[in-house]
Amino acid sequence: MFFLQAPQVHELEVFSRMPEIFRRRKTSAWADANRGGQVTDSFLEGPVFDDAGNLYVADIPFGRIFRIDPAGAWTQVTEYDGEPNGMKFLDAHTLLVTDYKNGLMCIDVRDGAVTPYLQRRNSEGFKGVNDLVLDEQGNIYFTDQGQTGLHDPTGRLYRLRPDGQLDLLLANVPSPNGVALSPDGKLLYLAVTRGNCVWRVPLLTDGSVAKVSQFFTSYGPSGPDGLAVDAQGRLLVANPGLGYVWVLNARGEPVIVFRGPTGASTTNLAFGGSGRSTVFVTDSTHGQVLMAALDSAGLVLHRGRNTDGFA
């Protein structure tokens, strides 16, 4: 790959580490399947901010949601029988969570109550949902990754409309992961982890998709994971296998690379802080959240039109 200009390289700094009291050094069913049976004391994902500037993160193997205040102090919001991953707010108090084990779930961050939102499609369970994003009409786009990959390119991208209609947009993705929308809402970016790339998905006015293409190609042992978009329309890509966050321009060229510490697994990211111009990144290997300042604010995330659920 040839670039006319080398990207700027900046180091990610530690914002906050999970306190020892919350670390569980034991095996789990999730780690047996996804971490080669390694003892994994936590695996952080799904960062998202509330209106007060608190950061919420999920701990997949132990079904926990944590709140991290602006000073970096951790509080456990809930623990339940699930494997929570991506998260977005439906309203000021309700997190919508893509739960690998249970489907779409809602969590009330005031009391930790967990309720189903959408657990099955036509009485059939999902492969294993992974991440989500909402548009200004209240549509929910979410990925159904399971254990798909180049050996089994059957991962799915869904759209759940506010009236409960569920549209299957793509069914041929080798490990669909993070999702993000362009500023005008006409394009969806889709991280394809095992294909080590990001797809560009045009959203047509009739509700379909067409001419889906490969926007960015990465490299290394584990491809793109979480995605975000800034106010300039640049795409930020968390790349856990490299410990990087790519900042890509409209041509899919890296203009900035945020680099994590040695051994970091940069799984997902969210904008927060003053002016929403600080990027916060989950480092799942070390059980910590990293951060770096960006020269642009992140897009304001849309919320849902209802919280009744479709379970």
Phi, psi and omega in degrees: 000136184247131177239135178293331181219133179292142179289154170290145179240125179231150180269138171281139179252159179283125172272309181199141176255145175302128178298151181302328182299335181264353184277132183243104184269077180206168181284164176208159178299323180295315180292326177301320183275328191244348180233024177062027179079006180295147171291119186235109187286345177186165171210102189276143181205177167062039183296138178202144183258147171266182185291339181269001179089011175277141179259131176251137177226152177258148173245102191301304191294337185244013173059043184241149172239133180241149171250130177243119184282170184302339178273355178096009180275138185259141171225135176278124180276316182199162170219132183209176182277081181199181178225076186289144181229257181292149182216142170217154178277131170278324175210191187298338187235357188243117173272133169262125190238132169274110185252116184305325185274327192240353185093211178275129182230154175249141177230124175276113186286351178284320183233359178080008181295136182244127179226149177292148175241306174208107186259336183216161174241118182051045179069005179253133180291158176284163175294321183153095186290155192231306185211169187203161173208151180245146175258179186288344175275355182091006174290142179249118175261128180217153182258147179238093192270311187055221180254028183289162180185196180299333179284341185209077185280065183238018176293156189235152169240125181244158167235124175255117182278160180301333180275003178098353178291131181250119181254129173271110185270320178221144180223020186228034188260128176279081177084067176290137188228249184292153178224146176208153181251148174292162181304326180271359177074009184267348179233141172245131174262136186232118175285129180243093194296309184284341172274356178054050184202176173235129177267151175251119188243102176292134178257110187275160185294336179275005178094356181263180173233154179203160178051045175294135185224169178267117186270322185215140178240125178257201181202178176097185189284338181214127189274193184306145181235256182286151181230154172206162181232139178263178185293341176276356183086008178283145181262129175257132187234115173281126185237090189297325182294337179257342187074027183246163159236117176277140168247113189252139175277187185294343178265005182076021179264135175292122176255336175220143172235120171267128187245128179277173177293166181306129179083002181292144174244094185277093192271325185201169187207159178207153176268139177200196180075188182299124180069010181053037182247016173251133179266125177251131191232128174283127174254097190287332180296319186258359180064049182214169176244129179258168182207156174200147177278143177241158182274017180204149177282159174278155175298144174288129182281137177282157177243177188276170178264341177204163178231026183285330181084162182228030184296000000 
